[in-house]
Amino acid sequence: MNILLIGSGGREHALAVQLKKSPRVAELYCAPGNPGIGGIAGLVNIAADDIAGLRDFARQNKIDLTVVGPEVPLTLGIVDEFEAAGLKIFGPSKAAARLEGSKEFAKKIMKKYKIPTAAYEVFDDAQKALEYVYMSRFPVVIKADGLASGKGVTVAGSLVEARRAINAALKDRIFGEAGARVIIEEFLAGEEASMLAFCDGQNFVPMVSAQDHKAVYDGDKGPNTGGMGAYSPAPVVTAEILEQVNSSIFRPLLNGIAQEGAPYRGVLYAGLMITADGPKVVEFNCRFGDPETQVVLPRLKTDIVDVFEACLAGHLDALAVEWTDAAAACVVLAADGYPGKYEKGQEITGVDKAAALPDIFIFQAGTALLDGRLVAAGGRVLGVTALGADIKTAVKNSYKAAELISFPGLHKRKDIGQKALARLK
Ligand code: AMP
Ligand code: GLY
């Protein structure tokens, strides 16, 4: 089969590695990709949101299956466009992708189908939002309704912070139209975990659990990023919690959204807070998570093309999806300043040496080639994933490999996996 993968981050590099492993894949292309992906796939210079361009490429190059990484093309309706052109594509329709594209839509569905989540209200008027906050218990959580690259959420501990977040979104429009409405919701206390599931419209298969590290600094300090590291499995997701996630979140969500006329096919990402009352949904994403994918997919034993095809055919119930017992940890190497302003163009050294270690994957994210040298070209530059017999070993190996890589202004968290290790003790 000929496959087109869309996207350019660490998630897509992890997907490319799995696709490349499949004996069923003849040609693998990635648009636009990055230098790391370019080592195993043909890079196509078309932007991830140029839907007409991607569709024409798929037609002209006899692509049998397209796999979409990022949320933007999904929320723009790339799946509907490809299907209308008779092309096979893995991902949710535009209507189903609203689960990520509009937090208000996601909240309404959860309310209607009784899926556990934080209580909330929606505002488009700053004054009314502020009045609501005056009456609320702190901390309160303020979220832009639309897509904001993981940066549209403020957990406000004080009225001053809450006012700043509300004004930034509704008055200053720092998120543009994505922040024209805000959700103000109850703060959920607990430990976070990410559960992703393959979905075929009706059936779902949960992937192995993972935990992200969203804050930029150790100890979950500083602003939220797209994710500074991850590990899998997440010990906070016990067998009992997993059963609750399946029965009180994935099952009713898939039934509910199908009832709304938008059956969900693709990867559904549930960002969870494991509270004293059980798992509650913090957010849904309509795609693989990043960096979660960098620890989840290296554990997948089943041919990923078989999984995608079963999802498209509605036969997921007939496929046994298998995982290794190994644990995985990923340390993200970021550019100093991210998620704010950061430099680009710094030369990266040591990638080959680190990649040569056993059970290590160096997933490239924000990288570019400049005169044949690998340079930083984004906030999250590389993901260093290690497999190990247990989380402790995986974390140790991941840091050992990460130590071999350097570039000016490299920033990494030093406490990836610490919550898991504390829990396991
Ligand atoms: P989101 O983009 O909705 O996943 O939010 C980003 C991050 O903000 C989450 O990963 C949590 O750390 C935090 N957060 C969001 N909503 C809540 C909530 N209701 N209670 C506590 N923390 C939250
Ligand atoms: N790691 C969080 C996300 O993919 O949205």
Coordinates of C-alpha atoms and ligand atoms in Angstrom, one line a residue:
M1 CA 0.0 0.0 0.0
N2 CA 1.0 3.6 -0.5
I3 CA 0.6 5.7 2.6
L4 CA 0.5 9.5 3.1
L5 CA 1.1 10.7 6.7
I6 CA 0.2 14.3 7.5
G7 CA 2.1 16.4 10.0
S8 CA 5.6 17.3 11.1
G9 CA 6.1 16.7 14.8
G10 CA 7.4 14.0 17.2
R11 CA 3.9 12.3 17.0
E12 CA 4.2 12.0 13.3
H13 CA 7.8 10.7 13.5
A14 CA 6.5 8.0 16.0
L15 CA 3.7 7.2 13.5
A16 CA 6.1 7.0 10.6
V17 CA 8.3 4.5 12.5
Q18 CA 5.3 2.2 13.0
L19 CA 4.1 2.6 9.4
K20 CA 7.6 1.9 8.1
K21 CA 7.6 -1.4 10.2
S22 CA 4.5 -2.7 8.4
P23 CA 5.2 -5.2 5.7
R24 CA 2.1 -4.0 4.0
V25 CA 3.5 -0.5 3.2
A26 CA 5.2 0.0 -0.2
E27 CA 5.7 3.8 -0.3
L28 CA 5.5 6.0 2.7
Y29 CA 5.1 9.8 2.2
C30 CA 4.9 12.5 4.8
A31 CA 3.6 16.1 4.3
P32 CA 5.4 18.2 5.3
G33 CA 7.4 16.0 7.7
N34 CA 10.7 16.9 9.2
P35 CA 14.3 15.7 8.7
G36 CA 13.9 12.8 11.1
I37 CA 10.8 11.5 9.2
G38 CA 12.7 12.2 6.0
G39 CA 15.1 9.4 6.9
I40 CA 12.3 6.8 6.5
A41 CA 9.7 8.5 4.3
G42 CA 9.5 10.6 1.2
L43 CA 8.9 14.2 2.3
V44 CA 6.2 16.1 0.4
N45 CA 6.3 19.9 0.6
I46 CA 2.6 20.5 1.2
A47 CA 1.4 22.2 4.4
A48 CA -0.8 20.1 6.8
D49 CA -3.7 22.5 6.4
D50 CA -3.5 22.7 2.6
I51 CA -6.4 20.2 2.2
A52 CA -6.9 20.6 -1.6
G53 CA -3.2 20.3 -2.2
L54 CA -3.0 17.1 -0.1
R55 CA -6.0 15.6 -1.8
D56 CA -4.5 16.2 -5.2
F57 CA -1.2 14.7 -4.1
A58 CA -3.1 11.6 -2.8
R59 CA -4.9 11.2 -6.1
Q60 CA -1.9 11.7 -8.3
N61 CA 0.3 9.3 -6.3
K62 CA -2.2 6.5 -5.8
I63 CA -2.3 6.8 -2.1
D64 CA -4.2 3.9 -0.6
L65 CA -4.5 5.3 2.9
T66 CA -3.9 8.8 4.4
V67 CA -3.2 9.1 8.2
V68 CA -3.7 12.5 9.8
G69 CA -1.6 13.6 12.8
P70 CA -2.6 17.1 13.8
E71 CA -5.9 18.5 14.8
V72 CA -6.1 21.5 12.5
P73 CA -6.7 19.6 9.2
L74 CA -9.2 17.4 11.0
T75 CA -11.2 20.3 12.4
L76 CA -11.1 21.9 8.9
G77 CA -12.7 18.8 7.5
I78 CA -9.9 17.0 5.7
V79 CA -11.6 13.6 6.2
D80 CA -14.8 14.7 4.6
E81 CA -12.9 16.2 1.6
F82 CA -10.9 13.0 1.1
E83 CA -13.9 10.8 1.4
A84 CA -15.8 12.9 -1.1
A85 CA -13.0 12.4 -3.5
G86 CA -13.1 8.6 -2.9
L87 CA -9.9 8.5 -0.9
K88 CA -9.4 6.4 2.2
I89 CA -8.3 8.5 5.2
F90 CA -7.9 7.7 8.9
G91 CA -9.4 10.3 11.3
P92 CA -12.7 11.7 12.5
S93 CA -15.1 13.7 10.3
K94 CA -15.3 17.5 10.7
A95 CA -18.5 17.1 12.7
A96 CA -16.9 14.5 15.1
A97 CA -13.6 16.6 15.4
R98 CA -15.6 19.3 17.1
L99 CA -15.0 17.3 20.2
E100 CA -11.6 19.0 20.1
G101 CA -12.3 22.1 18.0
S102 CA -14.9 23.4 20.4
K103 CA -14.7 22.9 24.1
E104 CA -18.2 24.1 24.4
F105 CA -19.4 21.3 22.0
A106 CA -17.5 18.7 24.0
K107 CA -19.0 20.0 27.2
K108 CA -22.5 19.9 25.8
I109 CA -22.1 16.3 24.6
M110 CA -20.6 15.3 28.0
K111 CA -23.5 16.9 29.9
K112 CA -26.1 15.3 27.6
Y113 CA -24.7 11.8 27.8
K114 CA -23.7 12.1 31.5
I115 CA -20.0 11.7 31.0
P116 CA -18.1 12.8 34.2
T117 CA -16.4 16.2 33.7
A118 CA -16.0 19.5 35.6
A119 CA -19.1 21.7 36.0
Y120 CA -18.9 24.7 33.7
E121 CA -20.5 27.8 32.2
V122 CA -19.8 29.5 28.8
F123 CA -19.3 33.3 28.3
D124 CA -18.7 35.7 25.4
D125 CA -19.0 38.8 27.6
A126 CA -16.0 39.7 29.9
Q127 CA -18.2 41.5 32.5
K128 CA -20.6 38.5 32.9
A129 CA -17.6 36.1 33.0
L130 CA -16.0 38.2 35.8
E131 CA -19.3 38.3 37.7
Y132 CA -19.4 34.5 37.6
V133 CA -15.9 34.3 38.8
Y134 CA -16.7 36.5 41.8
M135 CA -19.1 33.9 42.9
S136 CA -16.8 30.9 42.2
R137 CA -14.6 28.9 44.5
F138 CA -10.9 29.3 43.6
P139 CA -9.0 28.0 41.8
V140 CA -11.2 28.3 38.7
V141 CA -10.2 27.1 35.3
I142 CA -10.6 29.5 32.3
K143 CA -10.4 28.0 28.8
A144 CA -10.6 29.4 25.3
D145 CA -13.4 27.6 23.4
G146 CA -11.4 26.9 20.2
L147 CA -8.0 25.6 19.3
A148 CA -5.0 27.3 21.0
S149 CA -2.1 24.8 20.7
G150 CA -2.6 23.7 24.3
K151 CA -2.0 27.3 25.5
G152 CA -5.6 28.4 25.9
V153 CA -6.1 27.2 29.5
T154 CA -5.5 29.1 32.7
V155 CA -5.9 27.6 36.2
A156 CA -6.5 30.9 38.1
G157 CA -5.7 30.9 41.8
S158 CA -6.8 34.4 42.4
L159 CA -9.3 37.0 41.1
V160 CA -6.4 39.0 39.5
E161 CA -5.3 36.0 37.5
A162 CA -8.8 35.1 36.5
R163 CA -9.5 38.7 35.3
R164 CA -6.3 38.7 33.3
A165 CA -7.2 35.4 31.6
I166 CA -10.7 36.5 30.8
N167 CA -9.7 39.9 29.4
A168 CA -6.8 38.4 27.4
A169 CA -9.2 36.0 25.7
L170 CA -12.4 38.1 25.4
K171 CA -11.1 41.6 25.2
D172 CA -7.6 41.4 23.8
R173 CA -8.4 38.4 21.7
I174 CA -4.9 36.9 22.1
F175 CA -6.3 33.6 20.8
G176 CA -8.2 35.4 18.0
E177 CA -11.6 33.9 17.3
A178 CA -10.7 30.7 19.2
G179 CA -11.0 32.9 22.4
A180 CA -14.2 34.7 21.4
R181 CA -16.0 32.4 23.9
V182 CA -14.5 31.1 27.1
I183 CA -15.5 28.2 29.3
I184 CA -15.2 28.7 33.0
E185 CA -15.1 25.5 34.9
E186 CA -14.6 23.9 38.3
F187 CA -11.1 22.9 39.3
L188 CA -10.6 19.2 39.5
A189 CA -8.1 17.9 42.0
G190 CA -6.2 14.7 41.3
E191 CA -3.6 13.2 39.0
E192 CA -3.8 13.5 35.3
A193 CA -3.6 10.7 32.8
S194 CA -4.1 10.3 29.0
M195 CA -6.1 7.5 27.6
L196 CA -6.3 7.2 23.8
A197 CA -8.6 4.8 22.0
F198 CA -8.8 3.5 18.4
C199 CA -12.5 3.9 17.3
D200 CA -14.4 2.6 14.3
G201 CA -17.6 4.5 14.7
Q202 CA -19.1 2.0 17.1
N203 CA -16.4 -0.1 18.7
F204 CA -13.3 1.1 20.5
V205 CA -10.0 -0.4 21.7
P206 CA -8.2 1.6 24.4
M207 CA -4.5 2.0 24.0
V208 CA -2.1 1.6 26.9
S209 CA -2.3 4.5 29.3
A210 CA 0.2 7.4 29.4
Q211 CA 0.9 10.5 31.4
D212 CA 2.0 13.8 29.9
H213 CA 4.0 16.6 31.7
K214 CA 2.3 19.8 30.5
A215 CA 4.1 22.5 32.5
V216 CA 7.4 23.7 31.2
Y217 CA 9.4 23.4 34.5
D218 CA 10.0 20.6 37.1
G219 CA 7.4 20.1 39.7
D220 CA 4.7 21.1 37.2
K221 CA 5.7 24.8 37.5
G222 CA 5.4 27.5 34.9
P223 CA 3.1 27.8 31.9
N224 CA 1.6 24.9 30.1
T225 CA 3.2 23.6 26.9
G226 CA 2.2 21.0 24.3
G227 CA 3.9 18.5 26.6
M228 CA 7.5 18.2 28.0
G229 CA 7.6 14.4 28.4
A230 CA 5.6 11.3 28.9
Y231 CA 5.6 7.8 30.1
S232 CA 3.5 4.7 29.7
P233 CA 1.9 2.9 31.4
A234 CA 0.5 5.4 33.9
P235 CA 0.2 3.5 37.3
V236 CA -2.6 5.9 38.3
V237 CA -4.7 4.1 35.7
T238 CA -5.3 0.9 37.6
A239 CA -7.4 -1.9 36.1
E240 CA -10.4 -0.5 38.0
I241 CA -9.9 3.0 36.7
L242 CA -9.5 1.6 33.2
E243 CA -12.8 -0.2 33.5
Q244 CA -14.5 3.1 34.6
V245 CA -12.9 5.0 31.7
N246 CA -14.3 2.4 29.3
S247 CA -17.8 2.2 30.7
S248 CA -18.4 5.8 31.9
I249 CA -16.4 7.7 29.2
F250 CA -15.5 6.0 26.0
R251 CA -18.7 3.9 25.7
P252 CA -21.3 6.6 26.3
L253 CA -19.3 9.1 24.3
L254 CA -19.2 6.9 21.2
N255 CA -22.9 6.0 21.6
G256 CA -23.8 9.7 22.1
I257 CA -21.8 11.2 19.3
A258 CA -23.2 8.6 16.9
Q259 CA -26.7 9.5 18.1
E260 CA -25.8 13.1 17.3
G261 CA -25.2 12.0 13.7
A262 CA -21.4 12.2 13.9
P263 CA -20.1 8.6 14.5
Y264 CA -16.5 8.8 15.7
R265 CA -13.8 7.1 13.6
G266 CA -10.2 7.7 14.4
V267 CA -8.2 8.2 17.5
L268 CA -10.1 9.6 20.5
Y269 CA -7.9 11.1 23.1
A270 CA -9.4 11.5 26.6
G271 CA -7.4 13.9 28.9
L272 CA -8.4 12.7 32.4
M273 CA -8.2 13.8 35.9
I274 CA -8.3 10.8 38.2
T275 CA -10.2 12.3 41.1
A276 CA -11.4 10.9 44.4
D277 CA -14.7 10.3 42.6
G278 CA -13.1 8.4 39.7
P279 CA -11.9 9.5 36.3
K280 CA -13.3 12.8 34.9
V281 CA -12.7 14.3 31.5
V282 CA -10.5 17.4 31.3
E283 CA -10.5 17.5 27.5
F284 CA -11.1 15.5 24.4
N285 CA -8.7 15.6 21.5
C286 CA -9.5 14.2 18.1
R287 CA -6.1 12.7 17.3
F288 CA -3.1 11.0 18.8
G289 CA -1.5 13.0 21.6
D290 CA 2.0 14.5 21.5
P291 CA 4.2 13.4 23.3
E292 CA 1.9 10.5 24.5
T293 CA 2.2 8.9 21.1
Q294 CA 6.0 8.8 21.5
V295 CA 5.6 6.4 24.4
V296 CA 2.4 4.6 23.4
L297 CA 3.2 3.6 19.8
P298 CA 6.6 2.1 20.5
R299 CA 4.7 -0.4 22.7
L300 CA 2.3 -1.5 19.9
K301 CA 2.9 -5.0 18.6
T302 CA 0.0 -5.2 16.1
D303 CA 0.6 -3.9 12.5
I304 CA -0.7 -0.3 12.7
V305 CA -2.0 -0.5 9.2
D306 CA -4.3 -3.4 10.2
V307 CA -5.6 -1.3 13.1
F308 CA -6.3 1.7 10.8
E309 CA -8.0 -0.5 8.3
A310 CA -10.2 -2.2 10.9
C311 CA -11.2 1.2 12.1
L312 CA -12.2 2.3 8.6
A313 CA -14.1 -1.0 8.0
G314 CA -15.9 -0.9 11.3
H315 CA -14.4 -4.2 12.3
L316 CA -12.3 -3.2 15.3
D317 CA -14.2 -5.8 17.4
A318 CA -12.6 -8.5 15.2
L319 CA -9.0 -7.4 15.7
A320 CA -6.8 -8.3 18.7
V321 CA -4.6 -5.2 19.3
E322 CA -1.5 -6.3 21.2
W323 CA 1.1 -4.3 23.3
T324 CA 4.5 -5.2 24.8
D325 CA 4.8 -5.3 28.6
A326 CA 7.8 -2.9 28.3
A327 CA 7.4 0.5 29.8
A328 CA 8.4 3.6 27.8
A329 CA 9.5 7.1 28.8
C330 CA 10.0 10.2 26.6
V331 CA 12.0 13.3 27.6
V332 CA 11.3 16.3 25.4
L333 CA 14.3 18.5 24.5
A334 CA 12.9 22.0 24.0
A335 CA 14.3 25.4 23.1
D336 CA 14.8 27.8 26.0
G337 CA 11.9 30.2 26.2
Y338 CA 9.3 27.8 24.8
P339 CA 6.2 28.1 25.1
G340 CA 7.0 31.8 24.8
K341 CA 9.5 33.2 22.3
Y342 CA 12.5 31.0 21.5
E343 CA 15.5 31.0 19.2
K344 CA 15.7 28.9 16.0
G345 CA 18.7 27.7 14.0
Q346 CA 20.9 26.3 16.8
E347 CA 23.0 23.3 15.7
I348 CA 22.0 20.0 17.2
T349 CA 24.7 17.5 18.0
G350 CA 24.7 13.9 19.3
V351 CA 21.5 12.6 17.7
D352 CA 23.2 9.7 15.9
K353 CA 25.1 8.7 19.0
A354 CA 22.0 8.7 21.2
A355 CA 19.9 6.9 18.5
A356 CA 22.5 4.1 18.4
L357 CA 21.8 3.1 22.0
P358 CA 19.5 0.0 22.3
D359 CA 15.8 0.5 22.6
I360 CA 16.1 4.3 22.1
F361 CA 14.0 6.3 19.6
I362 CA 14.9 9.9 18.8
F363 CA 11.8 11.4 17.5
Q364 CA 12.3 14.7 15.7
A365 CA 9.8 17.5 16.2
G366 CA 11.0 21.1 15.6
T367 CA 14.1 20.4 13.5
A368 CA 15.4 21.5 10.1
L369 CA 18.4 20.9 7.8
L370 CA 20.5 23.9 7.2
D371 CA 23.4 23.3 4.8
G372 CA 23.4 19.7 5.8
R373 CA 23.4 20.4 9.5
L374 CA 20.5 19.5 11.8
V375 CA 19.3 22.6 13.5
A376 CA 16.5 23.5 16.0
A377 CA 13.4 24.9 14.2
G378 CA 10.6 24.8 16.8
G379 CA 9.8 25.0 20.5
R380 CA 9.8 21.2 21.1
V381 CA 12.9 20.1 19.2
L382 CA 13.3 16.4 19.9
G383 CA 11.6 13.6 21.9
V384 CA 14.0 11.0 23.4
T385 CA 12.0 7.8 24.0
A386 CA 13.4 4.7 25.8
L387 CA 11.8 1.4 26.3
G388 CA 12.7 -0.5 29.5
A389 CA 11.6 -3.4 31.7
D390 CA 9.8 -0.9 34.0
I391 CA 9.3 2.8 34.2
K392 CA 12.3 3.4 36.3
T393 CA 14.6 1.8 33.7
A394 CA 12.8 3.5 30.8
V395 CA 13.2 6.9 32.5
K396 CA 16.9 6.2 33.3
N397 CA 17.6 5.1 29.8
S398 CA 15.8 8.1 28.3
Y399 CA 17.8 10.6 30.3
K400 CA 21.0 8.7 29.5
A401 CA 20.3 9.1 25.8
A402 CA 19.2 12.7 26.2
E403 CA 22.5 13.6 27.9
L404 CA 24.3 12.8 24.6
I405 CA 22.3 15.4 22.7
S406 CA 23.0 19.1 22.9
F407 CA 22.2 22.4 21.3
P408 CA 22.5 26.0 22.6
G409 CA 19.6 26.8 25.0
L410 CA 18.4 23.2 25.4
H411 CA 15.8 22.9 28.1
K412 CA 14.4 19.7 29.5
R413 CA 12.5 18.7 32.6
K414 CA 14.5 16.6 34.9
D415 CA 11.5 15.0 36.7
I416 CA 9.8 13.0 33.9
G417 CA 8.2 9.9 35.4
Q418 CA 8.6 11.0 39.1
K419 CA 4.9 10.8 39.8
A420 CA 4.8 7.2 38.5
L421 CA 7.9 6.2 40.6
A422 CA 6.4 7.8 43.7
R423 CA 3.2 5.9 43.2
L424 CA 5.0 2.6 42.6
K425 CA 6.9 3.1 45.9
Ligands
AMP1 P1 -6.8 21.3 28.5 O1 -6.2 22.0 27.3 O2 -8.3 21.4 28.6 O3 -6.4 19.8 28.6 O4 -6.2 21.9 29.8 C1 -4.8 22.0 29.9 C2 -4.4 21.7 31.3 O5 -5.0 22.5 32.3 C3 -4.8 20.3 31.7 O6 -3.9 19.3 31.3 C4 -4.8 20.4 33.2 O7 -3.5 20.4 33.8 C5 -5.3 21.8 33.4 N1 -6.8 21.8 33.6 C6 -7.7 21.9 32.6 N2 -9.0 21.8 33.1 C7 -8.8 21.6 34.4 C8 -9.8 21.4 35.5 N3 -11.1 21.5 35.3 N4 -9.3 21.2 36.7 C9 -7.9 21.1 37.0 N5 -7.0 21.3 36.0 C10 -7.4 21.5 34.7
GLY2 N1 -0.1 16.1 25.0 C1 -1.3 16.8 24.9 C2 -1.9 16.8 23.6 O1 -1.5 16.1 22.7 O2 -2.8 17.5 23.4

